[in-house]
Short mmCIF file of C-alpha atoms and ligand atoms in Angstrom, two decimals:
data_model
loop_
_atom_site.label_atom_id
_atom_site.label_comp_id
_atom_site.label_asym_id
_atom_site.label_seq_id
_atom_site.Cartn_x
_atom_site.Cartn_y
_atom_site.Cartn_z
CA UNK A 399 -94.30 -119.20 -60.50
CA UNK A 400 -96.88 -116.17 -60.06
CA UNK A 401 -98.20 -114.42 -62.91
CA UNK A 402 -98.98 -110.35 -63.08
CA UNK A 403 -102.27 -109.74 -64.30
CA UNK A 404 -101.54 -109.12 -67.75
CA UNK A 405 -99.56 -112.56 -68.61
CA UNK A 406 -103.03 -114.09 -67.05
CA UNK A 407 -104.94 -112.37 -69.32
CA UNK A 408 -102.45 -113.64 -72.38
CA UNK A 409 -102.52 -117.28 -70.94
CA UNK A 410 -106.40 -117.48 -70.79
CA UNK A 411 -107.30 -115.53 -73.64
CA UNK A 412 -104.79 -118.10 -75.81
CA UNK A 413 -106.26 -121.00 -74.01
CA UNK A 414 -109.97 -119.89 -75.23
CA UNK A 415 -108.56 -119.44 -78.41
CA UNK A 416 -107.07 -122.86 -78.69
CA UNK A 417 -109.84 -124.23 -77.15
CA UNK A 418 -112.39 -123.04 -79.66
CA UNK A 419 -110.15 -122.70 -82.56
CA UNK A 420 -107.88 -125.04 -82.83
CA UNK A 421 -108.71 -128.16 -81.07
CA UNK A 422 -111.56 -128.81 -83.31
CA UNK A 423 -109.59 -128.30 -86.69
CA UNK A 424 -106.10 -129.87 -85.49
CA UNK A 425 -106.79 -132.95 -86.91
CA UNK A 426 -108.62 -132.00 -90.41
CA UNK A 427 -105.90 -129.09 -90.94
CA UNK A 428 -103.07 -132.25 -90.10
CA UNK A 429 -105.01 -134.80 -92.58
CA UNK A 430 -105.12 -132.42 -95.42
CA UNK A 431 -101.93 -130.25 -94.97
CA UNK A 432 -103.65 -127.21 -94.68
CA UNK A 433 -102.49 -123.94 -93.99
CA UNK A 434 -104.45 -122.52 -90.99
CA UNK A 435 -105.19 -119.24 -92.59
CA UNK A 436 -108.05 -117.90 -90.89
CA UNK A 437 -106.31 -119.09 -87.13
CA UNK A 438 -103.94 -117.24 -88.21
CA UNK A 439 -105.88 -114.05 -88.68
CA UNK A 440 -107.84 -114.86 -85.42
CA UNK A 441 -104.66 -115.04 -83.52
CA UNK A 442 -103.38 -111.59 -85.73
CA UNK A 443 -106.75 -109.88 -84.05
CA UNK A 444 -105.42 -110.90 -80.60
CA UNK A 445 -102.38 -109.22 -81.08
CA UNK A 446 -100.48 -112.26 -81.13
CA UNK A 447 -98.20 -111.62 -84.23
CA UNK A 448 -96.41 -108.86 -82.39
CA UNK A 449 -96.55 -110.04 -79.51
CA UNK A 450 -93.00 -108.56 -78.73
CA UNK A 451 -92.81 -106.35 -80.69
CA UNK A 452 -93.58 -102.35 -78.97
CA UNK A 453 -97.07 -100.64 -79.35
CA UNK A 454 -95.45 -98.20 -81.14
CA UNK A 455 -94.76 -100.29 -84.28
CA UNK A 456 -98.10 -102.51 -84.08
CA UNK A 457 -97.14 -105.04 -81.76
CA UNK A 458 -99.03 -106.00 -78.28
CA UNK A 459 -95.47 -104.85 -76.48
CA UNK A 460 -95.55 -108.41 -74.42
CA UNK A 461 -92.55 -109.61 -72.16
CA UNK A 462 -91.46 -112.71 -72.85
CA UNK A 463 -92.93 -114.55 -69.72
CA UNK A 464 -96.40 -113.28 -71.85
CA UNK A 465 -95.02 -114.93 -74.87
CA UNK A 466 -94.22 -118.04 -73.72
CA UNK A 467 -97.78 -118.75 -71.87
CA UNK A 468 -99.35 -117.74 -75.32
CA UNK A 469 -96.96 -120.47 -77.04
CA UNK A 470 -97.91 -123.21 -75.09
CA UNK A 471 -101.63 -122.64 -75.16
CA UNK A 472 -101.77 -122.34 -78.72
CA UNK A 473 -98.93 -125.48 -78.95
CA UNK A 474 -102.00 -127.06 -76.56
CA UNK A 475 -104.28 -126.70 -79.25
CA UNK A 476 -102.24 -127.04 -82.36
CA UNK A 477 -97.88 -127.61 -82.47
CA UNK A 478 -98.22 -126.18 -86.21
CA UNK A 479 -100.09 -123.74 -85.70
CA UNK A 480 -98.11 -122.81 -82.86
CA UNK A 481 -94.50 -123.36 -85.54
CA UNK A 482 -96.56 -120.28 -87.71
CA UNK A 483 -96.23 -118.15 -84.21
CA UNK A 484 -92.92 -118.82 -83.08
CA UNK A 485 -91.02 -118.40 -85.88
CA UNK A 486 -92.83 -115.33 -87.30
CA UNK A 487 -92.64 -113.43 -83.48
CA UNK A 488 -89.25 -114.43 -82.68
CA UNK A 489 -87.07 -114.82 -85.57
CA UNK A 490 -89.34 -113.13 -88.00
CA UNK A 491 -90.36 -109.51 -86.02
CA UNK A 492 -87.12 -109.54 -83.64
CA UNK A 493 -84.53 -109.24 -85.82
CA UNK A 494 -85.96 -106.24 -87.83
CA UNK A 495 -86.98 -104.70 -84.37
CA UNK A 496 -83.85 -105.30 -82.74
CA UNK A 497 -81.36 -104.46 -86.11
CA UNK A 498 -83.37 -102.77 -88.36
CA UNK A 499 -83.44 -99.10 -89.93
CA UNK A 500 -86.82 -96.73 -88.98
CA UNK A 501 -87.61 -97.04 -92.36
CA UNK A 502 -87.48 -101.10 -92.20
CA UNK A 503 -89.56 -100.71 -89.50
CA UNK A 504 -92.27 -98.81 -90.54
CA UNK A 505 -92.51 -100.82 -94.08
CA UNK A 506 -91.46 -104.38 -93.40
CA UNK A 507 -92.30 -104.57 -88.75
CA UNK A 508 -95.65 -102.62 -88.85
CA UNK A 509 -97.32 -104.85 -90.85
CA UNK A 510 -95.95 -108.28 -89.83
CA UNK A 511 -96.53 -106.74 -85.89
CA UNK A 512 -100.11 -106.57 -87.15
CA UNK A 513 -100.66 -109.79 -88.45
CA UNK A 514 -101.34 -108.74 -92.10
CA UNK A 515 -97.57 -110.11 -93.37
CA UNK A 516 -96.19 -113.68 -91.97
CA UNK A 517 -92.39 -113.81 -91.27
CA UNK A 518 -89.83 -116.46 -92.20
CA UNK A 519 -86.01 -117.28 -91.29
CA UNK A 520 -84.10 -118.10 -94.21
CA UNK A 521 -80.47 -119.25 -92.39
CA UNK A 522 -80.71 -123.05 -92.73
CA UNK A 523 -79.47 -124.80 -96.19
CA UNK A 524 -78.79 -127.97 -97.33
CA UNK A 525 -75.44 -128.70 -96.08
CA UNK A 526 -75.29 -126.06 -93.58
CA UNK A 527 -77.82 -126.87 -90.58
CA UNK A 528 -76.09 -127.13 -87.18
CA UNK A 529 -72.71 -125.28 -88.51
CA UNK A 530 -74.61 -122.31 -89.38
CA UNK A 531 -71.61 -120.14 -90.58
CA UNK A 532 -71.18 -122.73 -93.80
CA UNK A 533 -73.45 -120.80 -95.92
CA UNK A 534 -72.93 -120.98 -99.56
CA UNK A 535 -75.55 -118.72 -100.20
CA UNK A 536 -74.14 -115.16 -101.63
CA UNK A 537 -75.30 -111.92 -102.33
CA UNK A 538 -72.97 -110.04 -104.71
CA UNK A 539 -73.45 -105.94 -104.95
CA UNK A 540 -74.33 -104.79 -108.06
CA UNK A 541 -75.03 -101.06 -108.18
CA UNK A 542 -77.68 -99.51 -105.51
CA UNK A 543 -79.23 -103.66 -105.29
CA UNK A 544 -77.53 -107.21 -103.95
CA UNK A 545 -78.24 -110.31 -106.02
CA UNK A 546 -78.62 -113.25 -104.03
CA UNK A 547 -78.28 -116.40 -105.60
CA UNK A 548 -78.63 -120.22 -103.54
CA UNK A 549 -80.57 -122.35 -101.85
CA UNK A 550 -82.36 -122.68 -98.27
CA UNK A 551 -83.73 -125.45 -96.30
CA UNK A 552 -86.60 -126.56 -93.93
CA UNK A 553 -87.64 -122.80 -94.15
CA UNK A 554 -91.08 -122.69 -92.26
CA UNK A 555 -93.74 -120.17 -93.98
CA UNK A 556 -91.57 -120.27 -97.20
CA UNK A 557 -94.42 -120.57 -99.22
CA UNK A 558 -97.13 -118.86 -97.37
CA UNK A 559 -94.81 -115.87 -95.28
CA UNK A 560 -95.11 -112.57 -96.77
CA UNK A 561 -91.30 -111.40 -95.47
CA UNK A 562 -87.89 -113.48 -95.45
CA UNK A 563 -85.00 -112.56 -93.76
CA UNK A 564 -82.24 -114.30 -95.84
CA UNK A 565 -78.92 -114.74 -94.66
CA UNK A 566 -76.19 -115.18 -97.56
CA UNK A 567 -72.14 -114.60 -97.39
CA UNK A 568 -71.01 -111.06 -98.84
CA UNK A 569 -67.73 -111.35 -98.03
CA UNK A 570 -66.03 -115.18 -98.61
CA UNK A 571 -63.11 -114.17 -97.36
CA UNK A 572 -64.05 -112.93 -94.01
CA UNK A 573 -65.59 -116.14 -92.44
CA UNK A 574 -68.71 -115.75 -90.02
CA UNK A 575 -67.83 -111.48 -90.77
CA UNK A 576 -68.72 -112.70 -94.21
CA UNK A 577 -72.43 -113.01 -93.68
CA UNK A 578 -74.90 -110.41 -94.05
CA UNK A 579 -78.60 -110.67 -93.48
CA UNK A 580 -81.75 -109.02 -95.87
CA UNK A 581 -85.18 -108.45 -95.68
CA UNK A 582 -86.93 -109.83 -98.92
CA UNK A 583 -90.39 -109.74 -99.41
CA UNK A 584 -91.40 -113.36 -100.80
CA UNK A 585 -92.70 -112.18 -103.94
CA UNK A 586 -89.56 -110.73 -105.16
CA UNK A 587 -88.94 -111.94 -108.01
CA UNK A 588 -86.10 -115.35 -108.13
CA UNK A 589 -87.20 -115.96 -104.82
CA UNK A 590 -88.48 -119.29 -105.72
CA UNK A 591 -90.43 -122.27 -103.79
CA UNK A 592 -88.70 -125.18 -104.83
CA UNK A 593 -90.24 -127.49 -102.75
CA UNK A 594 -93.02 -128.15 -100.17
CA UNK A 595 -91.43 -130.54 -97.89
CA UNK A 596 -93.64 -133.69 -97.08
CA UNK A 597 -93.02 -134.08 -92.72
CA UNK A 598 -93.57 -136.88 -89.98
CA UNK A 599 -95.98 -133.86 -88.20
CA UNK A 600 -96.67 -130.54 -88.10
CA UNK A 601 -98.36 -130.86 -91.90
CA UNK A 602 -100.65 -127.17 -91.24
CA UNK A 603 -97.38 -125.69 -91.54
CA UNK A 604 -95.12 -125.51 -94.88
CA UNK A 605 -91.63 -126.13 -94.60
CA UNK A 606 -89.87 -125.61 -97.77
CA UNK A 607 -86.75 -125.58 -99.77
CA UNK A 608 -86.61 -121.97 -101.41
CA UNK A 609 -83.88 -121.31 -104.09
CA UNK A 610 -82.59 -117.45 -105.08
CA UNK A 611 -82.25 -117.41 -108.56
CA UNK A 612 -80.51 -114.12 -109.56
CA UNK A 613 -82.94 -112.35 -106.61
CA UNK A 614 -82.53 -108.34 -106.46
CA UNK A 615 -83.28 -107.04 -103.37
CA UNK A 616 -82.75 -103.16 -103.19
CA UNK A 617 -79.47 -102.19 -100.79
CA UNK A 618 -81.41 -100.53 -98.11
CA UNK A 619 -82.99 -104.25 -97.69
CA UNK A 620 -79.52 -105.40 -95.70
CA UNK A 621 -80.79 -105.95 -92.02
CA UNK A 622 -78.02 -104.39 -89.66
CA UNK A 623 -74.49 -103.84 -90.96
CA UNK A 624 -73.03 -106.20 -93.67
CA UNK A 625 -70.96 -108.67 -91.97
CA UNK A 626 -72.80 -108.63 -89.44
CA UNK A 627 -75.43 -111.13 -90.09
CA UNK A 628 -74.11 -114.44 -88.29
CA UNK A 629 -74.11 -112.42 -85.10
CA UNK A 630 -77.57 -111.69 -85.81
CA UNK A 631 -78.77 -114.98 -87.01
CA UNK A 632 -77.71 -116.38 -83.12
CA UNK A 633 -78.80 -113.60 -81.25
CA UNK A 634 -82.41 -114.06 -82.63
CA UNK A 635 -82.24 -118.01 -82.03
CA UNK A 636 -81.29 -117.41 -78.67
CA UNK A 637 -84.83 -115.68 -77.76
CA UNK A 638 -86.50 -118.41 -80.83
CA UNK A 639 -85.48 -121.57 -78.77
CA UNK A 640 -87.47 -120.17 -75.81
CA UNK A 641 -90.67 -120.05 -77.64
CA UNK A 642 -89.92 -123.54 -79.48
CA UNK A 643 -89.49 -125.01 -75.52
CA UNK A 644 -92.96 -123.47 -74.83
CA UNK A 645 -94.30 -124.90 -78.01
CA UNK A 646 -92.85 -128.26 -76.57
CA UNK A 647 -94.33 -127.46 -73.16
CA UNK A 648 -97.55 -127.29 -74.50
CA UNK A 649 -98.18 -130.09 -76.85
CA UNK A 650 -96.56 -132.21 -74.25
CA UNK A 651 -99.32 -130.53 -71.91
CA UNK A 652 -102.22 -131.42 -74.50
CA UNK A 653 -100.81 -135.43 -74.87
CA UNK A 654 -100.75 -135.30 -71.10
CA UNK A 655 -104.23 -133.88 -70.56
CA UNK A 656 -105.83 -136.47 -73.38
CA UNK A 657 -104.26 -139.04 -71.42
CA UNK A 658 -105.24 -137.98 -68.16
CA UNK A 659 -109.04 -137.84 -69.11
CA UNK A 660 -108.49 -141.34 -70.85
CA UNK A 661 -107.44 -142.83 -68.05
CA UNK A 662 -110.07 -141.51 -65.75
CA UNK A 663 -112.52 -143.40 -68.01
CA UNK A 664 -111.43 -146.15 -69.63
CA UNK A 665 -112.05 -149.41 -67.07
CA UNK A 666 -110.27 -152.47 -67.46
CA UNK A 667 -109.68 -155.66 -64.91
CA UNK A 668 -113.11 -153.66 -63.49
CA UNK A 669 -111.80 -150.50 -62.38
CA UNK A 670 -110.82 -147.08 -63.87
CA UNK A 671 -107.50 -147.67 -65.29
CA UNK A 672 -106.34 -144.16 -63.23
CA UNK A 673 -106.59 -146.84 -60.11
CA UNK A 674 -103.84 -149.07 -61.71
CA UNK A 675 -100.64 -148.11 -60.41
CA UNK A 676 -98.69 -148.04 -63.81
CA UNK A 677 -100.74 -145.94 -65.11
CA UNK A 678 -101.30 -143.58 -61.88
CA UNK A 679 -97.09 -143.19 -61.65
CA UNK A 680 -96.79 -143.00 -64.88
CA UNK A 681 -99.22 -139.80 -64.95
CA UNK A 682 -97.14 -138.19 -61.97
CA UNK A 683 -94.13 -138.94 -64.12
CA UNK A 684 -95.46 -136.97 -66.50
CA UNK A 685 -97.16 -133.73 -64.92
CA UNK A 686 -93.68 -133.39 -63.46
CA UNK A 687 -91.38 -133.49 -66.68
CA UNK A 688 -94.20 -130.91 -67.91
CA UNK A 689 -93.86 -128.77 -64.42
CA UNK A 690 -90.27 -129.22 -64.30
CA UNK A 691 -90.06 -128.07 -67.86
CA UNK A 692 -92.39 -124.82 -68.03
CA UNK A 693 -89.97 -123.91 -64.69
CA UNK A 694 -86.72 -123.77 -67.15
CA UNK A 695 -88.78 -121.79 -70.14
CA UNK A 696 -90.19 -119.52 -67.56
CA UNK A 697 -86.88 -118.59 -65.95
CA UNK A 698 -85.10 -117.97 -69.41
CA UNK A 699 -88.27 -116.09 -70.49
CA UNK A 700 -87.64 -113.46 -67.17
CA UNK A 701 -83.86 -113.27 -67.83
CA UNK A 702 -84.51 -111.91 -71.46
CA UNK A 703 -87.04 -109.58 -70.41
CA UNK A 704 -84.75 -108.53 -67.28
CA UNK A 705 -82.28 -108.05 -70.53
CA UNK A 706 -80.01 -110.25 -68.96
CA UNK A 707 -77.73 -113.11 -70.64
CA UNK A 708 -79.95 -116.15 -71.11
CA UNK A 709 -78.34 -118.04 -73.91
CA UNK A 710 -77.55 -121.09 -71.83
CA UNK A 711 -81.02 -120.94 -70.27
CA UNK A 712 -82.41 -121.11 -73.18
CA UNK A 713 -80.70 -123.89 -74.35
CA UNK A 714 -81.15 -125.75 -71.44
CA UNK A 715 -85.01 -124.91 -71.66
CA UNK A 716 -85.26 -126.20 -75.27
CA UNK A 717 -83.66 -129.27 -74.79
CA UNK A 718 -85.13 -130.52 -72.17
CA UNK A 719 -88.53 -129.27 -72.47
CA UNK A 720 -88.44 -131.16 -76.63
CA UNK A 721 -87.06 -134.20 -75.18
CA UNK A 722 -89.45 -134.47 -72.25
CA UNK A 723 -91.85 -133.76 -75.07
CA UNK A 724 -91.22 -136.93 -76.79
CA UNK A 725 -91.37 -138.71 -73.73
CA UNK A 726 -94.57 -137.66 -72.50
CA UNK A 727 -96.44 -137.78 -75.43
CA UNK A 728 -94.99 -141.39 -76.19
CA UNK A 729 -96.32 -142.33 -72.00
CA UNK A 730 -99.59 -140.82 -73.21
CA UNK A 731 -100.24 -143.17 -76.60
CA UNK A 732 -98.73 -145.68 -73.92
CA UNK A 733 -101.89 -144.96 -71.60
CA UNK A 734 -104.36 -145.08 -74.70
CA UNK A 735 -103.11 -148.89 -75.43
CA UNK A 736 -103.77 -149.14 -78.60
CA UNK A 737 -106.58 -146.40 -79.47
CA UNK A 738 -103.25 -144.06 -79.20
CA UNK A 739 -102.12 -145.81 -82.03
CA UNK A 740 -104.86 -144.48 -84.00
CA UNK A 741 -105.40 -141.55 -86.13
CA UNK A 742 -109.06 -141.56 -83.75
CA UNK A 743 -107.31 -139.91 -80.97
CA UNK A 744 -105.30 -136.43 -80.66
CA UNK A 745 -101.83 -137.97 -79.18
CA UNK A 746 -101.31 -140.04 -82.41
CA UNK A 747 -100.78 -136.30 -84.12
CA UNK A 748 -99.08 -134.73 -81.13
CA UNK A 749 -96.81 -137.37 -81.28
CA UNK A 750 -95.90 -136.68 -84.42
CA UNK A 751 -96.16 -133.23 -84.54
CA UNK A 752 -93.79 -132.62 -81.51
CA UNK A 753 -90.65 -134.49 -82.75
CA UNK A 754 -89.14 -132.24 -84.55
CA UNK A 755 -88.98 -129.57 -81.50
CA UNK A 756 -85.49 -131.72 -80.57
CA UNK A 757 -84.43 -130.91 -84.20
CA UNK A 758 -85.50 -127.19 -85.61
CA UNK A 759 -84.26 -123.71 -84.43
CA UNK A 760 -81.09 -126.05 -82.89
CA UNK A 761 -80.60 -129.81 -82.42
CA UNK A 762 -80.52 -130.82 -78.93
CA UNK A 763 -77.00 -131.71 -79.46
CA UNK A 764 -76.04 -128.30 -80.37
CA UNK A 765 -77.74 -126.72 -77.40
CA UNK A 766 -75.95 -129.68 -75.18
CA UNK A 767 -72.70 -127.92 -77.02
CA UNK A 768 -73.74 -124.48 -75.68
CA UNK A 769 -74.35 -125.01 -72.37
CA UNK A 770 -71.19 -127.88 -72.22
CA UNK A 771 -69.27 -124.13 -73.84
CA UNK A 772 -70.67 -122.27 -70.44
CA UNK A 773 -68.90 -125.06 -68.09
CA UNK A 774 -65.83 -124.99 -69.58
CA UNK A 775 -62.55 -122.53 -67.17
C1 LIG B 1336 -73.10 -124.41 -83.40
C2 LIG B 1336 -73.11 -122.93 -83.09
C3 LIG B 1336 -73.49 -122.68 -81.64
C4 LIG B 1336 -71.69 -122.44 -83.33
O1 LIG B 1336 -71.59 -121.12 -83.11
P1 LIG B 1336 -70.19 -120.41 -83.42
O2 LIG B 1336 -69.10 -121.06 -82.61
O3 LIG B 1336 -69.98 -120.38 -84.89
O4 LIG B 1336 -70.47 -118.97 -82.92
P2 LIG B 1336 -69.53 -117.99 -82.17
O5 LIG B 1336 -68.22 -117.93 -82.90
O6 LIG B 1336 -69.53 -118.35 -80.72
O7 LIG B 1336 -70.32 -116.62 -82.37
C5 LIG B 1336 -70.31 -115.94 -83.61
C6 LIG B 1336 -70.64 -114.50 -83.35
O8 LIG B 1336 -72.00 -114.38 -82.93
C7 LIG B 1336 -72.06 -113.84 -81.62
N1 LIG B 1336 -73.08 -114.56 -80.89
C8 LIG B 1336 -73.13 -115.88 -80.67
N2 LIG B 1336 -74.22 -116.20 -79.98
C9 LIG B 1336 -74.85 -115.02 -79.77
C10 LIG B 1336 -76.03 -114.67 -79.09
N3 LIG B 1336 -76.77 -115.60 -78.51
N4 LIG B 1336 -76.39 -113.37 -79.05
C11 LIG B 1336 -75.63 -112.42 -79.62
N5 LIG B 1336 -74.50 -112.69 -80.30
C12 LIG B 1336 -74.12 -113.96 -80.35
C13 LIG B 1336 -70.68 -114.07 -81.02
O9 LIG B 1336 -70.38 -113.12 -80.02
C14 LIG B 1336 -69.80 -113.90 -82.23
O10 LIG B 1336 -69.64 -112.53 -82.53
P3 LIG B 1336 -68.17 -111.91 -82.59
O11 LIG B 1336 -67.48 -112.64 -83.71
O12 LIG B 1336 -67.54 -112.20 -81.27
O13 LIG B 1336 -68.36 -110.46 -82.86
C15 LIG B 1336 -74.08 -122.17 -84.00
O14 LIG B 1336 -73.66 -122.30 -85.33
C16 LIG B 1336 -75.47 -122.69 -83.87
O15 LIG B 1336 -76.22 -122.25 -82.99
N6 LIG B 1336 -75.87 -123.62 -84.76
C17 LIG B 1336 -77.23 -124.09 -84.86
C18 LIG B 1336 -77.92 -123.26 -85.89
C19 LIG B 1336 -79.41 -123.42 -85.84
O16 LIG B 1336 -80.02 -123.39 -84.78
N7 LIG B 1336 -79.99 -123.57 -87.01
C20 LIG B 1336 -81.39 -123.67 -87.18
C21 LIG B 1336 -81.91 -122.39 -87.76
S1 LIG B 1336 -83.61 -122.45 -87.99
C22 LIG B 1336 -83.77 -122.32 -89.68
O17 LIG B 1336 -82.95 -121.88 -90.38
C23 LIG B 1336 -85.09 -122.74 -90.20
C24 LIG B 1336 -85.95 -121.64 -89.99
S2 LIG B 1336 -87.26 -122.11 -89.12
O18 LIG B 1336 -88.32 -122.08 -89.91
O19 LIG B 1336 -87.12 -122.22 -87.79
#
């Protein structure tokens, strides 16, 4: 795949980053559930919070191909860190670019595109995951405000983001033309933390349950049309499962590298265990899921920024690139023996952390249902 200049640029100034930034703290950040706020402001500084969004509203104005070689250098250096990115640049920023009013812009996309407010995507509840049109949530007009009352699920940032869009039926009647999407700022008041969700991985980032109780949100919050918010909510998943396929691309990348290095020192049966054949194949095995995997985000990365259809591409790219994931990073604790096993080592965390890229933003049985819909006469 060649690279212009600029998506170099992105790709090494994100590896530095990672390098420096993120490597070191991965692990303390994972032990202690912390938030990493001042990575977070770093990668703000680089631009990296708006990354797609234009110059003209505070955002670095980056094609996706740019996007996706930031993802999986910061994914390289921390998956929950990485989580913070993806869902604040894609489904955070895009759908107010793509659907919002000037005015929406200017308050609610400036700042995020800056890095000074974090994003969220409120769509998931508790029995609505993979059918995303069963939302009970509703938002009921009551003079020049909607009141949203209900609850959401595995919302990342719900406790630390700054801006949620919030996606609640209007209209119970009409179906999927029933659902309407808002903007609401986090401190709003009845927008409510329920929960901080205690994970298998990814414990920098906060997933939470967040319940509306009786939450007023002006009218000129609605994002895009009302009704129209399912159509929204899939159009901005569509560009969100590329970036969670080059999160997966690059903490499968950083379980492949630790393993690499491993196995170019550790000696056993008195020689480098690289010189074993089991572990040798199972390396190639490896750098080619990875390779084969950064080929299918890359080419759904160009088809969005050549603005052509890409939702099965994506889909393919996210599912295979999260369940290559899993495999690597399992091959690499396989490598360490039983050091891999320990919290001593970084795979033990990727391994954990990069499970749930087969799960969030679309199971890899409903992006298997997308692309099986593109086969069909
Ligand atoms: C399972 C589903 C794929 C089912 O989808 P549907 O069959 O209900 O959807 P359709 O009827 O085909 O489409 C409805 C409507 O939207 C338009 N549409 C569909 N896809 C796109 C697109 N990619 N771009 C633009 N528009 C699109 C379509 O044309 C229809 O419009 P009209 O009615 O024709 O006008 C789907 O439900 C699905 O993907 N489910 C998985 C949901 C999911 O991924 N959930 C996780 C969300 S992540 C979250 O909430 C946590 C936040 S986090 O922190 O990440």
């Amino acid at each position: 795949m060649r690279l212009e200049d600029h998506q170099i640029m992105v790709r090494d100034t994100a590896r530095e980053f990672a390098e420096n930034e993120l490597k070191p703290n991965a692990a303390k950040w994972d032990a202690h559930h912390t938030f990493p706020a001042e990575a977070i402001a770093g990668l703000g500084e680089l631009g990296f919070l708006g990354m797609l969004v234009p110059d003209s509203y505070g955002g670095a104005g980056m094609d996706h191909v740019a996007y996706a070689l930031a993802l999986e250098e910061i994914a390289a250096g921390d998956g929950a860190t990485s989580t913070i990115m993806s869902v604040h640049n894609s489904v955070g920023c895009m759908p107010i670019l793509k659907f919002g009013t000037e005015d929406q812009k200017q308050k609610f996309l400036v700042p995020m595109a800056q890095g000074e407010k974090i994003g969220a995507f409120c769509l998931t509840e508790p029995q609505a995951g993979s059918d995303a049109s069963a939302l009970r949530t509703r938002a009921v007009r009551d003079g020049d405000h909607w009141v949203i009352n209900g609850s959401k699920q595995f919302i990342t940032s719900g406790s630390e983001g700054d801006i949620a869009i919030v996606f609640a039926v209007t209209d119970p009647d009409a179906g999927k033309r029933g659902i309407s999407a808002f903007i609401v700022p986090t401190d709003t008041p009845g927008y409510v933390v329920s929960r901080v969700e205690e994970k298998l991985g990814q414990n920098a980032s906060d997933t939470c349950q967040i319940t509306f109780v009786e939450c007023r949100v002006p009218a000129e919050n609605m994002l895009g049309d009302e009704g129209q918010g399912y159509k929204i909510a899939l159009a901005n998943l569509e560009g969100g499962r590329i970036g969670i396929a080059a999160q997966s691309v690059g903490m499968a990348r950083a379980a492949f590298e630790a393993a690499r290095d491993y196995a170019n020192e550790r000696e056993t049966f008195g020689k480098k265990i690289m010189e074993h054949q089991a572990v040798a194949f199972r390396l190639a095995d490896m750098a080619t899921k990875i390779d084969a995997a950064r080929l299918l985000v890359h080419r759904a990365a160009e088809l969005r920024d050549d603005h052509k259809p890409c939702l099965t591409e994506a889909c393919m790219a996210k599912m295979f690139a999260s369940e290559i994931a899993e495999e690597v990073c399992s091959a690499a604790i396989q490598i360490h023996g039983g050091y891999g096993y320990l919290k001593d080592f970084p795979v033990e965390r990727i391994y954990r952390d990069v499970r749930v890229c087969q799960i969030y933003e679309g199971t890899s049985d409903i992006q298997r249902m997308v692309i099986a819909r593109s086969l069909a006469d």
